[in-house]
Amino acid sequence: MSERVVIIGGDAAGMSAASQARRLRRVEELEIVVFERGHFTSYSACGIPYWVGGDVTDRDELIARTPAEHRARDIDLRLRTEVVELDVPGRRVRARELETGAESWWDYDKLVLATGATPIRPPLPGIDAAGVHGVQTLDDGQALIDTLETVEGRRAVVVGAGYIGVEMAEALISRGFDVTLVNRGTEPMSTLDPDMGVLIRKAMEGMGIRVVGNAEVTGIRTDDAGRARAVTTADAEYPADVVVLGIGVRPATELARAAGLPQGQSGGLLTDLAMRVRGHENIWAGGDCVEVLDLVSGSERHIPLGTHANKHGQIIGSGVGGDYATFPGVVGTAVSKVCDLEVARTGLREKDARAVGLQFVTVVIESTSRSGYFPGAAPMTVKMLAERRSGRLLGVQIVGREGAGKRIDIAAVALTARMTVEQMIALDLGYAPPFSPVWDPVLVAARKAASALRKQDRN
């Protein structure tokens, strides 16, 4: 007799889990049913800003595997169907077809929660008005593009300056909009320390984006037809024909919370190393709806990234399919770009390190992406944190032009290996003038951090 696994969510984690489970077990052994409330599956949410901005010309380029391809692999995929209730003791879910409203209960032997995350919409006046867009799914991206192509005015306001906010501001500039970015923080990109974020602000201002910092949004002013016309703060108003929310996301775990499943401080589900929901042998969870272990700080955090979601799906699919795999944790690596400026970070910021009681030294160095004499050499700023006494690397932030961003992978590996900055200096990295100075900028920062640590020890 076959088992049934029910998967809630048809994007990265959910469909990776379904595909991996199908590789391990035939349809006669394992029935796989996936409920997805949207119109699409297995797509790159990270690519949406580039689609909106025109770098990606066709929506379908963002889709890795279509619903038809999944169904051809004996996965029972049900689009536009939302699970509205979990009955954990009864091992069943209640699903609603969004087009018809019809509801039905589905029994399961194993359950996978891959419900993702939802854009944060603070309870402010006008936040749900026409012309106000969150951007998390392909449906969201299509709705925004439809607005941009039909709206009469050319004024856009982006609320929030995280990855999505910064990328959407650039996309809107590319579409010919007059863009204002309103941010509650001092500088854009709160995933960086402010002294690195200022480099992002200057680059955005150089593109013609108006960046407003230390501004708390109080509401969206609407016209008589209920359409957004301006974003208001405590002391100013910014006219807008379209508003994009880039405030961030929160785990979509309302169903899980109602069912009594364990959650962390951010609201993300808590799992074990095999991605099983803690205390529930037959329930797994992965992707943007879970918290993960930060290998540097030792705490659990919500870090919504597609890289993690795909890995979670593979591990969950192995467990559901009768195999075994684990997800040890993350170091918090991310990379993005603003125009031709590459932005990358991994590990802890200064405030993260302080929050967990770590003592550290901080260094900042200026270098170039190639040997200084080689054509195309571009400036690069590297910031590094190292723990006092032990010398353990704690975090790295990089801002620079072409060739800067992916250097963060050196630091990510060093963090995962718990290397000291002294050990990093000896790393045998590749060198040739078109690719790097003799001393790679990351190693220059490591040398300076090691020197700062020795100076601290003498004092």
Short mmCIF file of C-alpha atoms in Angstrom, two decimals:
data_model
loop_
_atom_site.label_atom_id
_atom_site.label_comp_id
_atom_site.label_asym_id
_atom_site.label_seq_id
_atom_site.Cartn_x
_atom_site.Cartn_y
_atom_site.Cartn_z
CA MET A 1 0.00 0.00 0.00
CA SER A 2 1.40 3.39 -1.00
CA GLU A 3 1.93 6.31 1.36
CA ARG A 4 0.71 9.82 0.63
CA VAL A 5 2.83 12.92 1.18
CA VAL A 6 1.05 16.25 1.07
CA ILE A 7 3.23 19.29 0.25
CA ILE A 8 1.95 22.80 0.89
CA GLY A 9 3.74 25.25 -1.41
CA GLY A 10 4.97 24.72 -4.95
CA ASP A 11 8.09 26.84 -5.25
CA ALA A 12 11.74 26.13 -4.41
CA ALA A 13 11.52 24.06 -1.22
CA GLY A 14 8.23 22.34 -2.00
CA MET A 15 8.96 21.25 -5.54
CA SER A 16 12.57 20.33 -4.76
CA ALA A 17 11.22 18.07 -2.02
CA ALA A 18 8.64 16.58 -4.36
CA SER A 19 11.21 15.95 -7.10
CA GLN A 20 13.76 14.38 -4.76
CA ALA A 21 11.14 12.15 -3.14
CA ARG A 22 9.98 10.99 -6.58
CA ARG A 23 13.55 10.11 -7.55
CA LEU A 24 13.74 7.84 -4.53
CA ARG A 25 10.30 6.24 -4.64
CA ARG A 26 7.96 5.28 -7.46
CA VAL A 27 4.35 6.39 -7.67
CA GLU A 28 3.22 2.91 -6.60
CA GLU A 29 5.08 3.43 -3.33
CA LEU A 30 4.57 7.13 -2.69
CA GLU A 31 1.72 9.39 -3.82
CA ILE A 32 2.84 13.03 -3.91
CA VAL A 33 0.19 15.76 -3.78
CA VAL A 34 1.24 19.43 -3.94
CA PHE A 35 -1.06 22.37 -3.22
CA GLU A 36 0.01 25.75 -4.61
CA ARG A 37 -2.25 28.78 -4.38
CA GLY A 38 -0.50 30.68 -7.19
CA HIS A 39 -0.31 30.15 -10.95
CA PHE A 40 3.35 29.08 -11.13
CA THR A 41 5.84 26.59 -9.70
CA SER A 42 9.61 26.32 -9.39
CA TYR A 43 10.47 29.90 -10.27
CA SER A 44 13.19 32.33 -9.27
CA ALA A 45 11.70 34.94 -6.96
CA CYS A 46 15.18 36.51 -6.80
CA GLY A 47 14.90 37.28 -10.51
CA ILE A 48 11.68 39.28 -10.26
CA PRO A 49 13.37 42.71 -9.92
CA TYR A 50 15.41 41.99 -13.06
CA TRP A 51 12.23 41.01 -14.92
CA VAL A 52 10.49 44.19 -13.75
CA GLY A 53 13.53 46.23 -14.79
CA GLY A 54 13.75 44.62 -18.23
CA ASP A 55 17.03 42.71 -17.83
CA VAL A 56 14.94 39.55 -18.11
CA THR A 57 12.52 40.05 -20.97
CA ASP A 58 10.21 37.05 -20.55
CA ARG A 59 8.55 35.89 -17.35
CA ASP A 60 8.96 32.25 -18.37
CA GLU A 61 12.75 32.64 -18.26
CA LEU A 62 12.40 32.66 -14.47
CA ILE A 63 10.58 29.32 -14.39
CA ALA A 64 12.89 26.35 -13.86
CA ARG A 65 10.21 23.66 -14.26
CA THR A 66 6.61 24.09 -15.37
CA PRO A 67 3.56 22.47 -13.76
CA ALA A 68 3.25 20.20 -16.81
CA GLU A 69 6.81 18.98 -16.33
CA HIS A 70 6.16 18.18 -12.68
CA ARG A 71 2.94 16.35 -13.50
CA ALA A 72 4.76 14.32 -16.14
CA ARG A 73 6.88 12.95 -13.27
CA ASP A 74 3.80 11.66 -11.44
CA ILE A 75 3.49 14.57 -9.04
CA ASP A 76 -0.17 15.49 -8.43
CA LEU A 77 0.20 19.27 -8.57
CA ARG A 78 -2.88 21.36 -7.83
CA LEU A 79 -2.53 25.04 -8.70
CA ARG A 80 -4.77 27.82 -7.39
CA THR A 81 -5.53 25.64 -4.38
CA GLU A 82 -4.91 26.96 -0.89
CA VAL A 83 -4.64 24.88 2.25
CA VAL A 84 -6.72 26.69 4.88
CA GLU A 85 -6.46 24.31 7.85
CA LEU A 86 -4.10 21.72 9.30
CA ASP A 87 -5.52 18.91 11.42
CA VAL A 88 -2.30 17.52 12.88
CA PRO A 89 -3.87 14.91 15.22
CA GLY A 90 -6.08 13.68 12.35
CA ARG A 91 -3.24 13.77 9.80
CA ARG A 92 -5.25 15.72 7.24
CA VAL A 93 -5.44 19.16 5.60
CA ARG A 94 -8.38 21.18 4.33
CA ALA A 95 -7.84 22.61 0.84
CA ARG A 96 -9.87 25.27 -0.97
CA GLU A 97 -9.96 25.71 -4.75
CA LEU A 98 -9.60 29.46 -5.23
CA GLU A 99 -11.52 29.61 -8.50
CA THR A 100 -14.62 27.75 -7.28
CA GLY A 101 -14.44 27.95 -3.48
CA ALA A 102 -14.88 24.17 -3.23
CA GLU A 103 -13.26 22.62 -0.17
CA SER A 104 -12.09 19.09 0.61
CA TRP A 105 -10.12 17.22 3.27
CA TRP A 106 -6.98 15.32 2.31
CA ASP A 107 -5.41 12.66 4.50
CA TYR A 108 -1.64 12.36 4.63
CA ASP A 109 0.99 9.99 5.95
CA LYS A 110 3.67 12.67 5.67
CA LEU A 111 3.32 16.43 5.49
CA VAL A 112 5.71 19.04 4.09
CA LEU A 113 5.26 22.74 4.89
CA ALA A 114 6.89 24.95 2.26
CA THR A 115 4.60 27.95 2.63
CA GLY A 116 7.34 30.53 2.06
CA ALA A 117 7.18 34.11 3.28
CA THR A 118 4.89 37.08 2.73
CA PRO A 119 5.86 40.75 2.20
CA ILE A 120 5.49 42.81 5.36
CA ARG A 121 2.54 45.19 5.14
CA PRO A 122 2.40 47.31 8.28
CA PRO A 123 -1.14 48.22 9.42
CA LEU A 124 -0.97 51.75 8.03
CA PRO A 125 -3.69 53.85 6.38
CA GLY A 126 -3.84 53.13 2.65
CA ILE A 127 -1.41 50.22 2.74
CA ASP A 128 -3.82 48.02 0.74
CA ALA A 129 -4.78 50.71 -1.76
CA ALA A 130 -4.63 50.22 -5.51
CA GLY A 131 -1.14 50.96 -6.78
CA VAL A 132 0.61 49.59 -3.67
CA HIS A 133 2.58 46.44 -4.45
CA GLY A 134 4.50 43.85 -2.50
CA VAL A 135 6.86 41.71 -4.57
CA GLN A 136 7.34 38.10 -3.51
CA THR A 137 5.81 35.84 -6.18
CA LEU A 138 5.56 35.81 -9.96
CA ASP A 139 1.91 36.81 -9.58
CA ASP A 140 3.09 39.85 -7.58
CA GLY A 141 5.65 40.69 -10.27
CA GLN A 142 3.06 40.44 -13.03
CA ALA A 143 0.65 42.66 -11.10
CA LEU A 144 3.35 45.31 -10.66
CA ILE A 145 4.36 45.22 -14.32
CA ASP A 146 0.69 45.59 -15.33
CA THR A 147 0.47 48.68 -13.14
CA LEU A 148 3.72 50.16 -14.48
CA GLU A 149 2.52 49.71 -18.06
CA THR A 150 -0.86 51.37 -17.49
CA VAL A 151 -0.33 54.02 -14.82
CA GLU A 152 -0.42 57.57 -16.16
CA GLY A 153 2.15 59.21 -13.88
CA ARG A 154 5.86 58.39 -13.64
CA ARG A 155 6.50 58.86 -9.92
CA ALA A 156 7.41 55.80 -7.85
CA VAL A 157 8.13 55.48 -4.15
CA VAL A 158 9.86 52.42 -2.72
CA VAL A 159 9.33 51.86 1.00
CA GLY A 160 12.24 50.01 2.60
CA ALA A 161 15.87 49.66 1.56
CA GLY A 162 16.65 45.99 1.96
CA TYR A 163 17.64 43.78 -0.97
CA ILE A 164 14.22 43.91 -2.60
CA GLY A 165 13.78 47.64 -2.01
CA VAL A 166 17.16 48.54 -3.47
CA GLU A 167 16.77 46.20 -6.45
CA MET A 168 13.23 47.44 -7.14
CA ALA A 169 14.38 51.07 -7.01
CA GLU A 170 16.93 50.31 -9.71
CA ALA A 171 14.32 48.42 -11.76
CA LEU A 172 11.94 51.39 -11.63
CA ILE A 173 14.68 53.82 -12.66
CA SER A 174 15.37 51.52 -15.62
CA ARG A 175 11.70 51.85 -16.60
CA GLY A 176 11.95 55.61 -16.66
CA PHE A 177 10.25 56.38 -13.35
CA ASP A 178 11.22 59.18 -10.99
CA VAL A 179 12.13 57.11 -7.91
CA THR A 180 12.22 57.99 -4.22
CA LEU A 181 13.34 55.38 -1.71
CA VAL A 182 12.11 55.94 1.85
CA ASN A 183 13.99 54.06 4.55
CA ARG A 184 13.56 54.00 8.32
CA GLY A 185 17.27 53.24 8.78
CA THR A 186 20.14 55.67 8.50
CA GLU A 187 21.56 53.98 5.38
CA PRO A 188 20.27 51.45 2.82
CA MET A 189 20.89 47.71 3.17
CA SER A 190 20.55 47.06 6.89
CA THR A 191 22.22 43.69 6.31
CA LEU A 192 25.42 45.74 6.15
CA ASP A 193 26.90 47.98 8.80
CA PRO A 194 26.02 51.67 8.21
CA ASP A 195 29.57 52.60 7.22
CA MET A 196 29.22 50.18 4.28
CA GLY A 197 25.61 51.10 3.60
CA VAL A 198 26.65 54.68 2.87
CA LEU A 199 28.47 53.39 -0.21
CA ILE A 200 25.17 51.96 -1.46
CA ARG A 201 23.36 55.25 -0.85
CA LYS A 202 25.95 57.21 -2.83
CA ALA A 203 25.69 54.76 -5.73
CA MET A 204 21.89 55.01 -5.75
CA GLU A 205 21.99 58.79 -5.64
CA GLY A 206 24.42 58.67 -8.55
CA MET A 207 21.74 56.80 -10.52
CA GLY A 208 19.22 59.56 -9.85
CA ILE A 209 17.36 57.81 -7.02
CA ARG A 210 16.32 60.08 -4.16
CA VAL A 211 17.22 58.27 -0.92
CA VAL A 212 15.46 59.42 2.26
CA GLY A 213 16.84 57.96 5.48
CA ASN A 214 15.64 58.03 9.10
CA ALA A 215 12.07 58.29 7.81
CA GLU A 216 9.21 56.34 9.39
CA VAL A 217 6.29 55.88 6.97
CA THR A 218 2.96 56.81 8.57
CA GLY A 219 0.61 55.96 5.71
CA ILE A 220 -0.30 56.00 2.02
CA ARG A 221 -2.44 58.94 0.92
CA THR A 222 -5.10 57.97 -1.62
CA ASP A 223 -7.35 59.86 -4.03
CA ASP A 224 -11.15 59.75 -4.20
CA ALA A 225 -10.96 56.54 -6.26
CA GLY A 226 -8.90 54.82 -3.53
CA ARG A 227 -5.65 54.84 -5.50
CA ALA A 228 -2.25 55.57 -3.93
CA ARG A 229 -1.07 59.12 -4.54
CA ALA A 230 1.65 59.71 -1.96
CA VAL A 231 3.68 58.15 0.82
CA THR A 232 3.59 60.12 4.05
CA THR A 233 6.09 60.27 6.90
CA ALA A 234 6.02 62.18 10.18
CA ASP A 235 7.35 65.35 8.54
CA ALA A 236 7.05 64.97 4.75
CA GLU A 237 5.00 63.62 1.87
CA TYR A 238 6.37 61.99 -1.29
CA PRO A 239 4.07 61.98 -4.36
CA ALA A 240 3.61 58.53 -5.90
CA ASP A 241 1.73 57.02 -8.81
CA VAL A 242 2.96 53.59 -7.76
CA VAL A 243 4.29 52.36 -4.40
CA VAL A 244 6.48 49.28 -3.95
CA LEU A 245 6.95 47.75 -0.52
CA GLY A 246 10.49 46.56 0.13
CA ILE A 247 10.20 46.44 3.91
CA GLY A 248 11.05 42.76 4.10
CA VAL A 249 9.18 39.52 4.56
CA ARG A 250 7.91 37.40 7.42
CA PRO A 251 7.48 33.61 7.53
CA ALA A 252 4.09 32.53 6.21
CA THR A 253 3.29 30.30 9.18
CA GLU A 254 -0.25 31.26 10.16
CA LEU A 255 -1.52 27.74 9.42
CA ALA A 256 1.28 26.17 11.44
CA ARG A 257 0.71 28.56 14.34
CA ALA A 258 -3.00 27.72 14.42
CA ALA A 259 -2.09 24.02 14.47
CA GLY A 260 0.26 24.50 17.42
CA LEU A 261 3.53 23.74 15.63
CA PRO A 262 6.69 25.15 17.27
CA GLN A 263 7.99 28.53 16.11
CA GLY A 264 10.97 30.72 16.89
CA GLN A 265 11.23 34.41 17.71
CA SER A 266 10.71 35.49 14.09
CA GLY A 267 7.66 33.25 13.69
CA GLY A 268 9.57 30.74 11.55
CA LEU A 269 9.05 27.05 12.15
CA LEU A 270 11.65 25.21 14.20
CA THR A 271 13.09 22.01 12.75
CA ASP A 272 15.76 19.47 13.53
CA LEU A 273 18.82 18.82 11.36
CA ALA A 274 16.77 16.62 9.01
CA MET A 275 14.25 19.48 8.56
CA ARG A 276 11.57 17.68 10.57
CA VAL A 277 9.36 20.00 12.60
CA ARG A 278 10.43 19.53 16.18
CA GLY A 279 8.28 17.05 18.03
CA HIS A 280 6.59 15.76 14.86
CA GLU A 281 8.11 12.72 13.15
CA ASN A 282 5.88 12.91 10.07
CA ILE A 283 6.00 16.67 9.39
CA TRP A 284 8.84 18.48 7.59
CA ALA A 285 9.29 22.19 6.84
CA GLY A 286 11.73 24.17 4.72
CA GLY A 287 12.38 27.35 2.79
CA ASP A 288 11.36 30.83 3.84
CA CYS A 289 8.90 29.57 6.48
CA VAL A 290 11.59 28.17 8.81
CA GLU A 291 14.35 29.46 11.06
CA VAL A 292 17.85 28.12 10.54
CA LEU A 293 20.91 27.77 12.73
CA ASP A 294 23.48 30.55 12.33
CA LEU A 295 26.79 28.70 12.52
CA VAL A 296 28.68 31.84 13.54
CA SER A 297 26.51 33.12 16.40
CA GLY A 298 24.94 29.80 17.39
CA SER A 299 21.46 31.34 17.37
CA GLU A 300 18.47 30.60 15.14
CA ARG A 301 17.49 33.17 12.54
CA HIS A 302 15.04 33.71 9.71
CA ILE A 303 17.12 34.08 6.52
CA PRO A 304 14.81 33.85 3.47
CA LEU A 305 16.99 32.91 0.51
CA GLY A 306 16.39 30.66 -2.48
CA THR A 307 19.75 28.95 -1.98
CA HIS A 308 18.62 27.66 1.41
CA ALA A 309 15.14 26.74 0.18
CA ASN A 310 16.45 24.50 -2.59
CA LYS A 311 18.81 22.74 -0.19
CA HIS A 312 16.02 22.30 2.34
CA GLY A 313 13.87 20.73 -0.36
CA GLN A 314 16.53 18.21 -1.27
CA ILE A 315 16.97 17.20 2.37
CA ILE A 316 13.22 16.99 2.99
CA GLY A 317 12.70 14.95 -0.18
CA SER A 318 15.36 12.53 0.99
CA GLY A 319 13.64 12.11 4.34
CA VAL A 320 10.18 11.73 2.83
CA GLY A 321 11.56 9.25 0.31
CA GLY A 322 13.12 7.04 3.00
CA ASP A 323 16.71 8.24 2.70
CA TYR A 324 18.63 10.48 5.11
CA ALA A 325 20.24 13.92 4.86
CA THR A 326 20.79 16.89 7.14
CA PHE A 327 21.08 20.67 6.92
CA PRO A 328 23.78 21.85 9.34
CA GLY A 329 23.07 25.58 9.18
CA VAL A 330 24.20 28.75 7.42
CA VAL A 331 26.66 31.60 7.78
CA GLY A 332 24.34 34.21 6.24
CA THR A 333 25.88 34.77 2.83
CA ALA A 334 24.14 37.06 0.35
CA VAL A 335 25.13 39.04 -2.74
CA SER A 336 23.32 41.70 -4.73
CA LYS A 337 24.01 44.66 -7.02
CA VAL A 338 23.04 48.29 -7.46
CA CYS A 339 23.72 49.32 -11.06
CA ASP A 340 27.35 48.20 -11.51
CA LEU A 341 28.06 48.17 -7.76
CA GLU A 342 28.30 44.67 -6.27
CA VAL A 343 27.28 44.19 -2.65
CA ALA A 344 28.05 41.09 -0.59
CA ARG A 345 28.06 40.01 3.01
CA THR A 346 28.47 36.92 5.17
CA GLY A 347 28.63 36.22 8.89
CA LEU A 348 27.91 38.82 11.55
CA ARG A 349 27.57 42.59 11.46
CA GLU A 350 28.88 44.61 14.37
CA LYS A 351 25.49 44.74 16.08
CA ASP A 352 25.00 40.97 15.58
CA ALA A 353 28.30 40.26 17.31
CA ARG A 354 27.44 42.59 20.19
CA ALA A 355 24.00 41.04 20.56
CA VAL A 356 25.50 37.61 21.31
CA GLY A 357 28.18 39.00 23.60
CA LEU A 358 31.20 38.63 21.32
CA GLN A 359 34.22 40.89 21.62
CA PHE A 360 35.82 41.70 18.28
CA VAL A 361 38.04 43.90 16.19
CA THR A 362 36.94 45.56 12.96
CA VAL A 363 39.04 46.57 9.98
CA VAL A 364 38.22 48.20 6.65
CA ILE A 365 40.54 48.14 3.65
CA GLU A 366 40.48 49.65 0.17
CA SER A 367 41.83 47.60 -2.73
CA THR A 368 41.12 46.80 -6.37
CA SER A 369 39.47 43.93 -8.19
CA ARG A 370 42.54 43.34 -10.41
CA SER A 371 46.17 44.32 -10.33
CA GLY A 372 46.21 48.10 -10.26
CA TYR A 373 48.02 48.39 -13.58
CA PHE A 374 45.67 46.03 -15.42
CA PRO A 375 42.88 47.60 -17.52
CA GLY A 376 39.53 47.48 -15.79
CA ALA A 377 40.84 47.41 -12.22
CA ALA A 378 38.06 48.80 -10.04
CA PRO A 379 38.00 49.92 -6.39
CA MET A 380 36.74 47.58 -3.70
CA THR A 381 36.01 48.08 0.01
CA VAL A 382 36.27 45.11 2.36
CA LYS A 383 35.19 45.17 5.99
CA MET A 384 36.13 42.27 8.30
CA LEU A 385 35.24 41.33 11.87
CA ALA A 386 37.37 38.94 13.94
CA GLU A 387 36.89 37.67 17.48
CA ARG A 388 39.30 38.93 20.11
CA ARG A 389 41.64 36.38 21.68
CA SER A 390 40.63 33.46 19.40
CA GLY A 391 41.11 35.39 16.13
CA ARG A 392 38.12 33.55 14.61
CA LEU A 393 36.61 35.22 11.55
CA LEU A 394 33.15 36.59 12.41
CA GLY A 395 32.00 38.40 9.31
CA VAL A 396 32.89 40.10 6.02
CA GLN A 397 31.21 42.78 3.94
CA ILE A 398 32.32 43.75 0.44
CA VAL A 399 31.25 46.63 -1.80
CA GLY A 400 32.88 47.17 -5.18
CA ARG A 401 32.61 46.92 -8.93
CA GLU A 402 32.88 43.88 -11.20
CA GLY A 403 34.67 41.00 -9.52
CA ALA A 404 33.89 42.12 -5.97
CA GLY A 405 30.70 40.27 -5.08
CA LYS A 406 31.66 36.64 -5.51
CA ARG A 407 34.78 37.14 -3.42
CA ILE A 408 32.43 36.80 -0.47
CA ASP A 409 32.52 33.03 -1.09
CA ILE A 410 36.10 32.95 0.22
CA ALA A 411 34.86 34.33 3.51
CA ALA A 412 31.81 32.04 3.55
CA VAL A 413 34.02 28.98 3.33
CA ALA A 414 36.36 30.35 5.99
CA LEU A 415 33.42 31.00 8.32
CA THR A 416 32.02 27.53 7.80
CA ALA A 417 35.44 26.04 8.58
CA ARG A 418 35.72 28.31 11.67
CA MET A 419 39.05 29.63 10.41
CA THR A 420 41.01 32.36 12.13
CA VAL A 421 42.08 35.42 10.21
CA GLU A 422 45.68 34.26 10.69
CA GLN A 423 44.83 30.98 8.93
CA MET A 424 43.09 32.87 6.13
CA ILE A 425 46.28 34.75 5.29
CA ALA A 426 47.84 31.45 4.17
CA LEU A 427 44.97 30.51 1.82
CA ASP A 428 46.34 29.51 -1.59
CA LEU A 429 44.04 31.60 -3.78
CA GLY A 430 44.37 31.89 -7.53
CA TYR A 431 46.28 34.89 -8.87
CA ALA A 432 46.77 36.52 -12.24
CA PRO A 433 46.67 40.28 -12.96
CA PRO A 434 43.31 40.13 -14.83
CA PHE A 435 41.65 38.57 -11.77
CA SER A 436 43.30 39.89 -8.62
CA PRO A 437 46.18 41.81 -7.11
CA VAL A 438 49.01 39.62 -5.79
CA TRP A 439 47.34 39.90 -2.40
CA ASP A 440 43.60 39.35 -2.85
CA PRO A 441 41.55 42.06 -1.10
CA VAL A 442 40.00 39.50 1.28
CA LEU A 443 43.47 38.38 2.35
CA VAL A 444 44.60 42.00 2.74
CA ALA A 445 41.70 42.48 5.15
CA ALA A 446 42.68 39.27 6.98
CA ARG A 447 46.25 40.55 7.37
CA LYS A 448 45.01 43.84 8.77
CA ALA A 449 42.61 42.04 11.15
CA ALA A 450 45.39 39.76 12.39
CA SER A 451 47.58 42.82 13.01
CA ALA A 452 44.75 44.54 14.91
CA LEU A 453 44.31 41.45 17.07
CA ARG A 454 48.02 41.34 17.93
CA LYS A 455 47.88 45.02 18.86
CA GLN A 456 44.87 44.35 21.12
CA ASP A 457 46.74 41.52 22.84
CA ARG A 458 49.67 43.81 23.62
CA ASN A 459 47.42 46.43 25.20
#
